[in-house]
Short mmCIF file of C-alpha atoms in Angstrom, two decimals:
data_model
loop_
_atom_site.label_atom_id
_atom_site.label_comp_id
_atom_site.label_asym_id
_atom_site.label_seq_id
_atom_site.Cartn_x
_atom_site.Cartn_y
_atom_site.Cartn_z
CA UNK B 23 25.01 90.51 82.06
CA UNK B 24 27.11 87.89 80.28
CA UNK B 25 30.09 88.63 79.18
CA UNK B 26 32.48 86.46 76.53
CA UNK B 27 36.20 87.74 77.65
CA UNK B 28 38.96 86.64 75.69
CA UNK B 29 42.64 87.92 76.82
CA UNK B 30 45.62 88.02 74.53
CA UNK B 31 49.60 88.42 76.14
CA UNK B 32 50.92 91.02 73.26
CA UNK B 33 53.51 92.63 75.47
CA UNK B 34 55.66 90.27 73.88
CA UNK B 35 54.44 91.46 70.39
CA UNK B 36 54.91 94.99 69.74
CA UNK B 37 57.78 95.09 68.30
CA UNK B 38 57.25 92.42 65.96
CA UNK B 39 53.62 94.13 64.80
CA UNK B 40 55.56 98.07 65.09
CA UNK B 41 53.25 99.37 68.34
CA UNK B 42 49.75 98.56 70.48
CA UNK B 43 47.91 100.13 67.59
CA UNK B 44 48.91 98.41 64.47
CA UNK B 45 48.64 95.54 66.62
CA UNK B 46 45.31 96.09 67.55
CA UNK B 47 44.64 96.86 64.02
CA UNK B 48 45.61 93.73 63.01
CA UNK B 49 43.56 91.37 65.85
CA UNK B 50 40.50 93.79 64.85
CA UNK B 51 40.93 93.34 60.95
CA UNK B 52 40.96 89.12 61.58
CA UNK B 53 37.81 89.34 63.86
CA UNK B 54 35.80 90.84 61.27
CA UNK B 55 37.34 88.54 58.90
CA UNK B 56 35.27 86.12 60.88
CA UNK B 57 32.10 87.89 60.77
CA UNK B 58 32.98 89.10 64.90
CA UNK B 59 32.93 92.97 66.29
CA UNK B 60 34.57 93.32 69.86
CA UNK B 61 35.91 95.70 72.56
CA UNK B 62 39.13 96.44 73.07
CA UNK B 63 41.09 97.04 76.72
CA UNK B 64 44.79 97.04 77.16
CA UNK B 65 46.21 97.31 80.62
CA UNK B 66 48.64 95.35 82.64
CA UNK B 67 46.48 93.26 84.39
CA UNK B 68 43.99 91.00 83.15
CA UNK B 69 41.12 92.23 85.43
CA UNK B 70 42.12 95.69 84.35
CA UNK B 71 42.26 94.80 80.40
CA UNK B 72 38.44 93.32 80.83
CA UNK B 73 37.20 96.18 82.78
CA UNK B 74 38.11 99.09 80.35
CA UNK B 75 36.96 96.40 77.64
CA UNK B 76 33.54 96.41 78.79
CA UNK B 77 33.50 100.14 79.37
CA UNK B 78 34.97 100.94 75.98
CA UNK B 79 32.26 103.21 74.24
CA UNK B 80 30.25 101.86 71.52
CA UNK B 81 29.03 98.42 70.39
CA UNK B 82 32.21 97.41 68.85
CA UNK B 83 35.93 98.33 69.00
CA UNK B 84 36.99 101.82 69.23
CA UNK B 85 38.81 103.03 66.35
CA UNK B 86 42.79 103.27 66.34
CA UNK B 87 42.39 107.07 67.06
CA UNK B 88 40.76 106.27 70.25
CA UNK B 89 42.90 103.52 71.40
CA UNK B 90 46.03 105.90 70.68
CA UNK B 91 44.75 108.87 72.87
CA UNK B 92 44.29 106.91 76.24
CA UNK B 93 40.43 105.75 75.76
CA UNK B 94 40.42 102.22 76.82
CA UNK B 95 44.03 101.55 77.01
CA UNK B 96 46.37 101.58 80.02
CA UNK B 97 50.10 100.78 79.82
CA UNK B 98 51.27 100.95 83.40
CA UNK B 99 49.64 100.71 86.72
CA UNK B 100 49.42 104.01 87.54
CA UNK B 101 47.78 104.72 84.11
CA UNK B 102 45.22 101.99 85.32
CA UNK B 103 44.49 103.22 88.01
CA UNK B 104 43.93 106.86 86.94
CA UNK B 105 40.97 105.35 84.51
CA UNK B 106 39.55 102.98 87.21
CA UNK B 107 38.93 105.47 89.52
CA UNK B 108 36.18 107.75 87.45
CA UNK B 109 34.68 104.10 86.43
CA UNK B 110 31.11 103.48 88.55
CA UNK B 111 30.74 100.77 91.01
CA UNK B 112 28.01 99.14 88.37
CA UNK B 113 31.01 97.93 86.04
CA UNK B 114 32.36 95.68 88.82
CA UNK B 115 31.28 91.56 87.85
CA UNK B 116 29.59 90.94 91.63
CA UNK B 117 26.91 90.36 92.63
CA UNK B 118 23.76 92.75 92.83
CA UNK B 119 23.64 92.25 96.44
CA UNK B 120 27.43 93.49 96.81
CA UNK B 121 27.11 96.22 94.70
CA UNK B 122 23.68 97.43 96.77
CA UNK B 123 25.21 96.86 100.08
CA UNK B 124 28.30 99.53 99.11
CA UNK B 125 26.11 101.63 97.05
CA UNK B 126 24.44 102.29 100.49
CA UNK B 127 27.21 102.98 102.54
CA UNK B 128 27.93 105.52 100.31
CA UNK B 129 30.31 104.53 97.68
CA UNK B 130 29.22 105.70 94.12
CA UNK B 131 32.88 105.02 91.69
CA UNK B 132 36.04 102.93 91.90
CA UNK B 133 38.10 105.40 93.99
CA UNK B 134 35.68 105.29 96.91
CA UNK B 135 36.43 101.62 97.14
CA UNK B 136 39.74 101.87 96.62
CA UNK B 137 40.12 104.06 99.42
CA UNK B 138 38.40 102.18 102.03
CA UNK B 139 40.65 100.16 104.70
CA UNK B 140 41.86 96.57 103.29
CA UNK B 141 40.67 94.85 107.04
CA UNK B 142 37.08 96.66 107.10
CA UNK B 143 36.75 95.79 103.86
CA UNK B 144 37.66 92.19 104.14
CA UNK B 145 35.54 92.18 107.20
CA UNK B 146 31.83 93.47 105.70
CA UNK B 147 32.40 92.49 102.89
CA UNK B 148 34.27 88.99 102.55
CA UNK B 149 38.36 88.33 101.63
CA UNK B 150 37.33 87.57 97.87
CA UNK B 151 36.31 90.57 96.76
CA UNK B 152 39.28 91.88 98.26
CA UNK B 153 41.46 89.97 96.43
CA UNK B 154 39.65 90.56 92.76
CA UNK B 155 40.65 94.30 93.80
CA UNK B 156 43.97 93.60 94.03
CA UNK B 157 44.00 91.39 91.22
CA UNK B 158 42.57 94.27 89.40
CA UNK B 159 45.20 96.85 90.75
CA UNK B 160 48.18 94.57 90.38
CA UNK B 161 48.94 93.97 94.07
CA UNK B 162 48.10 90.60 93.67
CA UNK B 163 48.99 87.42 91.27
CA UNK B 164 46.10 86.18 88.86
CA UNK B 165 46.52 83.16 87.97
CA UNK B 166 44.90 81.23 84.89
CA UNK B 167 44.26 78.11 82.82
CA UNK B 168 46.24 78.57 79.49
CA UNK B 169 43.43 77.93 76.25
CA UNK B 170 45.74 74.83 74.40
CA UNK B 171 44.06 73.89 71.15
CA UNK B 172 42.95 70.60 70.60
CA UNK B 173 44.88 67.88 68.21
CA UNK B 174 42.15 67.60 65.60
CA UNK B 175 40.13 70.18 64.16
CA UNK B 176 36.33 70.17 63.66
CA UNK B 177 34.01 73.19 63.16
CA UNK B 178 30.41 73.47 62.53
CA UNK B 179 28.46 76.02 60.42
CA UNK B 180 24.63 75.51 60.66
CA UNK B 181 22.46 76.91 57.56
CA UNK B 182 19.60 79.36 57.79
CA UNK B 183 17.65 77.53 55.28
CA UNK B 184 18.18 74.84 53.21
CA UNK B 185 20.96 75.80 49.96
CA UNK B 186 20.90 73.78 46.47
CA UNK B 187 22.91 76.39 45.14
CA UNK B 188 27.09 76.42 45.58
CA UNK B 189 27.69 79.68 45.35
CA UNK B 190 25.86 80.78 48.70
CA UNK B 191 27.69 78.03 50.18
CA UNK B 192 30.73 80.45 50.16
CA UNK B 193 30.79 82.95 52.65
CA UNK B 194 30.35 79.78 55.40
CA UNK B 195 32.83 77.93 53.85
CA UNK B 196 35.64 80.78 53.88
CA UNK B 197 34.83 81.50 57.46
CA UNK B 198 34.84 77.63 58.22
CA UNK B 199 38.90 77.97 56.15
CA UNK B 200 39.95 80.97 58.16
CA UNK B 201 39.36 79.52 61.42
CA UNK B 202 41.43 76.88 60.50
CA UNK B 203 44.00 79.11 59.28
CA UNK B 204 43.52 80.49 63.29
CA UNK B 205 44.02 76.95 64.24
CA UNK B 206 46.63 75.92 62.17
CA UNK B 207 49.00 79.20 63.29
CA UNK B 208 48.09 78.48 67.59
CA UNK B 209 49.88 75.17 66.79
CA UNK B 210 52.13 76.00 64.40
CA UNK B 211 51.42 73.10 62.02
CA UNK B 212 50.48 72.56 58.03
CA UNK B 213 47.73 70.96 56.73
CA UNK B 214 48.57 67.97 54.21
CA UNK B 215 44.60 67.10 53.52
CA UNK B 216 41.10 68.01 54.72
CA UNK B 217 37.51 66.93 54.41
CA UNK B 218 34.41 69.09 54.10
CA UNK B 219 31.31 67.07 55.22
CA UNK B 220 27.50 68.17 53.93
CA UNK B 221 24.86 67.34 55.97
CA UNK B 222 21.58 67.19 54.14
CA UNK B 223 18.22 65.96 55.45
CA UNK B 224 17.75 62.07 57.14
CA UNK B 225 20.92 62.14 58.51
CA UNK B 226 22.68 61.73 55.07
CA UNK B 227 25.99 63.97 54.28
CA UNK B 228 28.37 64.48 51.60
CA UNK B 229 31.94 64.57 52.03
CA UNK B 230 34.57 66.21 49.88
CA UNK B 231 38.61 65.18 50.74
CA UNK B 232 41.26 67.66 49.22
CA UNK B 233 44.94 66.86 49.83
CA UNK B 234 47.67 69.64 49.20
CA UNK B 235 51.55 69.14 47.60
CA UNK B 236 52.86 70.81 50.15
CA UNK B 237 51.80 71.37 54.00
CA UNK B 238 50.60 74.89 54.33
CA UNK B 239 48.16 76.95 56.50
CA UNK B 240 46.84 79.21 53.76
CA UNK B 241 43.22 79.63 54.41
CA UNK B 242 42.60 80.69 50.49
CA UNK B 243 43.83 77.30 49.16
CA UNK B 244 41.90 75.75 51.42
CA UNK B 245 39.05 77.25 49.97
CA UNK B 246 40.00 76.69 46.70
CA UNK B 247 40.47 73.26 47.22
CA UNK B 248 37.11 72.40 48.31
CA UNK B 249 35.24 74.73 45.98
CA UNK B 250 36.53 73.66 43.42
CA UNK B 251 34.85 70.22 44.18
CA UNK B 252 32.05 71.85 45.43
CA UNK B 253 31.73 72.99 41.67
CA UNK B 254 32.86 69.96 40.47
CA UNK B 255 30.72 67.31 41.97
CA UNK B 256 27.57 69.75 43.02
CA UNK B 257 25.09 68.98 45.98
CA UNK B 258 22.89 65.96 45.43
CA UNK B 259 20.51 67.19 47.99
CA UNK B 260 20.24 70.56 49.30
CA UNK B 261 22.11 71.70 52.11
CA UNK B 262 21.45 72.05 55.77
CA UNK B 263 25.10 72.27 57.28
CA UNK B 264 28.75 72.35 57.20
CA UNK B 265 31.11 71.00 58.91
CA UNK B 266 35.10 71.18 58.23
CA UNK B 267 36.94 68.59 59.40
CA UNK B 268 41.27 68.24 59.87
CA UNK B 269 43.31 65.99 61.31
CA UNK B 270 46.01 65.29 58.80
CA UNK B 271 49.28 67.62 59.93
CA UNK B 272 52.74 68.12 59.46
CA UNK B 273 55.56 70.78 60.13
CA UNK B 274 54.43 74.42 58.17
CA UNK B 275 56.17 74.70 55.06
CA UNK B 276 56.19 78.56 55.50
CA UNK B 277 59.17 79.85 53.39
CA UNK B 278 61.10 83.12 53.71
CA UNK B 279 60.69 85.94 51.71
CA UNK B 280 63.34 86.94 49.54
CA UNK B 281 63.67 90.26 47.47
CA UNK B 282 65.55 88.44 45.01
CA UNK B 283 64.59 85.44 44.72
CA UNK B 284 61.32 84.44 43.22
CA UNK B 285 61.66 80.81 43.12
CA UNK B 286 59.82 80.11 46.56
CA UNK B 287 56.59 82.19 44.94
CA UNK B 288 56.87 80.15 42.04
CA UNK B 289 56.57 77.01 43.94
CA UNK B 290 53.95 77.76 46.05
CA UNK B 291 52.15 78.73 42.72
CA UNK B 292 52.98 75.35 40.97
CA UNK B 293 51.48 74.25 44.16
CA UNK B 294 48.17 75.92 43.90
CA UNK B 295 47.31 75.35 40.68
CA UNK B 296 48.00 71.73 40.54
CA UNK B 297 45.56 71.52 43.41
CA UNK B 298 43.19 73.16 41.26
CA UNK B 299 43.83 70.95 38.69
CA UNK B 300 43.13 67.92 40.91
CA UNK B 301 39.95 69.94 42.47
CA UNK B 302 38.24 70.97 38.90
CA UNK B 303 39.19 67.31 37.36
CA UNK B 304 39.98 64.84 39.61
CA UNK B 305 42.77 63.50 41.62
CA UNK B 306 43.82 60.81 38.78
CA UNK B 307 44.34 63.87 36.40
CA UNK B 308 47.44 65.40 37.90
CA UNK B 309 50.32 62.29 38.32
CA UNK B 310 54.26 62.14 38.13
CA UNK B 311 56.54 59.30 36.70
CA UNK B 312 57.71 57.66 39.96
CA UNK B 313 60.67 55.23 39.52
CA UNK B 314 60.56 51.80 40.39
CA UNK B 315 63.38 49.05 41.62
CA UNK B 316 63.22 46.61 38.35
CA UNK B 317 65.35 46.73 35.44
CA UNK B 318 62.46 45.16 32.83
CA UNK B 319 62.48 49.01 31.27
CA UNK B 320 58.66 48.76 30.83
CA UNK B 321 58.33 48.55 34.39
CA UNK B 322 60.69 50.95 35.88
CA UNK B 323 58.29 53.28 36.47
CA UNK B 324 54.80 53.67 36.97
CA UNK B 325 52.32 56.98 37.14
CA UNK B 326 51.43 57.65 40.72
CA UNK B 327 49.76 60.84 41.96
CA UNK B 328 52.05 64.02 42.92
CA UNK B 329 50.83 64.57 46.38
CA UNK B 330 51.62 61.03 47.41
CA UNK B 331 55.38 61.44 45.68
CA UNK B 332 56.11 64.84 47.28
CA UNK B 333 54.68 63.82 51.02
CA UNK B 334 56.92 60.65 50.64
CA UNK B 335 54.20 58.11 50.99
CA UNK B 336 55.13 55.82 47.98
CA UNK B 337 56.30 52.91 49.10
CA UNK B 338 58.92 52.27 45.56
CA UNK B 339 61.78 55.02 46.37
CA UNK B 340 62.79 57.02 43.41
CA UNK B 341 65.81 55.39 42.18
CA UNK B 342 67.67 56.47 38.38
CA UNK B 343 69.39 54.21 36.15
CA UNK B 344 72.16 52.05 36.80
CA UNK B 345 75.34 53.88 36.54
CA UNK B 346 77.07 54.86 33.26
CA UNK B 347 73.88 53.75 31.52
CA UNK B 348 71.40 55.71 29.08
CA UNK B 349 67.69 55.62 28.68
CA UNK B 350 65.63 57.18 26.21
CA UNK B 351 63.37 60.36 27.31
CA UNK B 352 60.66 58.51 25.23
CA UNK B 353 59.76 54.93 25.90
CA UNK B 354 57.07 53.15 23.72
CA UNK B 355 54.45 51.62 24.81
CA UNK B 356 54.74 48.46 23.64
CA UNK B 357 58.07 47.43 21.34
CA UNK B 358 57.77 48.08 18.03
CA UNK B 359 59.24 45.02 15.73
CA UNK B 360 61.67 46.08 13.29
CA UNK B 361 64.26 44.31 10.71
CA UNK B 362 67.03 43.50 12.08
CA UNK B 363 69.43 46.65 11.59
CA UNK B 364 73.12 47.15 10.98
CA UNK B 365 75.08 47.62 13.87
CA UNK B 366 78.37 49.70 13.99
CA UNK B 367 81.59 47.81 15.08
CA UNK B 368 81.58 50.09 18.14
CA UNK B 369 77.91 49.48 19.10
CA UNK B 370 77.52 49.02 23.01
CA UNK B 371 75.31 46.20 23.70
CA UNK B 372 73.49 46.06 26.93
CA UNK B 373 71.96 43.12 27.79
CA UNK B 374 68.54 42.46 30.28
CA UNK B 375 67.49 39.54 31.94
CA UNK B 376 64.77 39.70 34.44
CA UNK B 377 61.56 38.73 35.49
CA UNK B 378 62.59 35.16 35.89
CA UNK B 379 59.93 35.23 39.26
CA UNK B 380 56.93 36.16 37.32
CA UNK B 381 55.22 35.64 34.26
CA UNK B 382 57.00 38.54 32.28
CA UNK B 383 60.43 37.03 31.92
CA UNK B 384 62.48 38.70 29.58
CA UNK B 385 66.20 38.02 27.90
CA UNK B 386 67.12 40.98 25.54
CA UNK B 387 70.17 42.58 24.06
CA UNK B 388 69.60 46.76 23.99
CA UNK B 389 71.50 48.72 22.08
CA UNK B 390 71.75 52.71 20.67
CA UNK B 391 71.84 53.55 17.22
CA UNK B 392 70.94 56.25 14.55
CA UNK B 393 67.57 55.61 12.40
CA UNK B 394 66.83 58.85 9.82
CA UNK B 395 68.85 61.08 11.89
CA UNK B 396 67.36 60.66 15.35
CA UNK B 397 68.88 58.13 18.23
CA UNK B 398 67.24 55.05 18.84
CA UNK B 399 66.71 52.35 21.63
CA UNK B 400 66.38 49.50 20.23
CA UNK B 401 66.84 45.40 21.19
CA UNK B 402 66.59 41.75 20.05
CA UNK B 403 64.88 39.40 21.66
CA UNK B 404 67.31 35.90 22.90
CA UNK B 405 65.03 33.56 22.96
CA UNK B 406 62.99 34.63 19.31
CA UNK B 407 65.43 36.46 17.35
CA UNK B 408 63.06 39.04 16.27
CA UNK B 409 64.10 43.09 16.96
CA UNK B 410 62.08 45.97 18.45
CA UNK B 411 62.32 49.69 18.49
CA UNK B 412 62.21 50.26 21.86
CA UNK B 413 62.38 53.83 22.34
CA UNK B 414 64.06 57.57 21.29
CA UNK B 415 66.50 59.49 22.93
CA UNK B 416 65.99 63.15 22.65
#
């Protein structure tokens, strides 16, 4: 019968998960995350593990109780070896012709073959199966192609039926985010962006690109992030498929948790809901002032959106004013003209002129003063005379 085996090294993990069963726990709780049910062995040796596996009773994994009693679990060789031997020859992986020829010489459970000599063995019934015994009892090495995950990620979910609505579209698409939370913690990497592709009928697809603030490996913003558009955009054509697509990563941003310190939650919160925001109404709705090399104050900075600033990707680098200088917290949009106004003896005059390379050449003299109680920005222009509120310091 076909059997899918997967083995997972956890002697290296008990402390960190406080024992085998809340460990087991654990690897049980994230299978049926994913919609999975399984069989659990523990044992020293692979063989050994996938042997009291498959004999584990029930259709799915034994409950904690069982695993803590002995049923299914071995933690030394001896301890193996004691469950092996009551186990019949019919749980052995060989061949029907094997298992006939030994059933008629007599041997009924593991113990009887144990017991016979290594050399007659090796001589009726072949070397190999002599060595997958000893593999099995530990007297041997068994050696084994590590599973390495590969660099992108790409996961299929085929329909049932055709789905115009969004909401059934859920269930697949949080298993389709979990698994990449699985993926994302094998390699130890964040996400930055994904893209969730819709296959309808005739070969035509819809695809939906969320990028994060921050790289994470949170399976629940991931969802968020794409249901959100989901909501937003709707299916043009009803559904046959999903398929989850990832190959935008960077190092985890997973901070530390601290008791007293609840700035890193708040973050991670900020983070969230602006990628909400972006999801429910579009990426040009959530932006941050990015400062730009040019001291024409109109153009010193420009909107830009806040994923790009954060992940570094702009190609302007932030940079503030000029040293010793002031700007105003509120900057027109265009210059307001003004009457000329009277300037204290002590006024500070700045003056700006730029732009010579382009068409937006300016020669202006900026200076501070107070207009019905509030602080004002405010300039003449050189080459007209004429003066302009500028902007208000708060």
């Amino acid at each position: 019968v076909p059997r899918a085996l997967l083995w997972v090294e956890i002697g290296n993990s008990l402390r960190l998960f406080g024992g085998q069963v809340p460990l087991c726990d654990a690897m049980r709780a994230e299978w049926s995350e994913l919609g999975h049910s399984a069989r659990l062995g523990v044992a020293p040796t692979r063989a050994g593990a996938a042997l009291l596996a498959c004999t584990a009773p029930g259709a799915a994994s034994p409950p904690a109780s069982a695993m803590a009693t002995g049923t299914g679990t071995a933690t030394d060789l001896q301890a193996l070896r004691a469950q092996l031997d009551v186990l019949p020859l019919r749980v052995l992986h060989w061949p029907g012709a094997v298992l006939h020829a030994l059933h008629g010489v007599g041997l009924r459970r593991l113990r009887d073959l144990f017991a016979v000599p290594r050399e007659a063995f090796s001589q009726r019934f072949g070397s190999a199966y002599r060595l997958a015994l000893d593999r099995l009892l530990g007297d041997a090495a068994e050696p084994f192609e590590a599973i390495v995950p590969p660099q992108t990620f790409r996961r299929r979910f085929e329909l049932g039926s055709e789905v115009e609505d969004t909401e059934r579209l859920q269930f697949p698409l949080k298993r389709l985010c979990t698994e990449l939370q699985a993926y994302l913690r094998a390699r130890d990497r964040g996400l930055r962006s994904v893209t969730l592709a819709v296959l309808h009928a005739g070969a035509r697809q819809t695809r939906l690109h969320a990028q994060f603030v921050d790289p994470h490996r949170d399976a629940r913003r991931i969802f968020d992030a794409l249901y959100e558009r989901l909501g937003r955009d709707g299916l043009p054509l009803p559904a046959r498929e999903l398929v989850l697509i990832a190959e935008d990563f960077a190092a985890a941003h997973v901070p530390q948790t601290d008791l007293f310190d609840t700035r890193t939650g708040q973050a991670q919160a900020w983070g969230a809901a602006l990628e909400r925001i972006r999801g429910r109404l579009g990426e040009s709705r959530a932006w941050t002032l990015q400062m730009i090399e040019d001291h024409r104050p109109e153009r010193g900075s420009a909107a830009c959106l806040h994923t790009d600033t954060v992940a570094g990707r702009v190609q302007a680098a932030p940079r503030p004013a000029p040293s010793g200088l002031h700007r105003p917290t509120l900057l027109l949009r265009a210059p307001w003209p003004m009457p000329a106004p009277e300037l204290p003896p002590d006024a500070g005059v700045e003056r700006i002129e730029s732009g010579w390379w382009d068409a937006h050449d300016i020669r202006r003299d900026y200076v501070a003063i107070d207009i019905n109680g509030a602080r004002a920005w405010v300039f003449r222009d050189l080459s007209s005379g004429q003066w302009f509120l500028h902007g208000w310091f708060s």
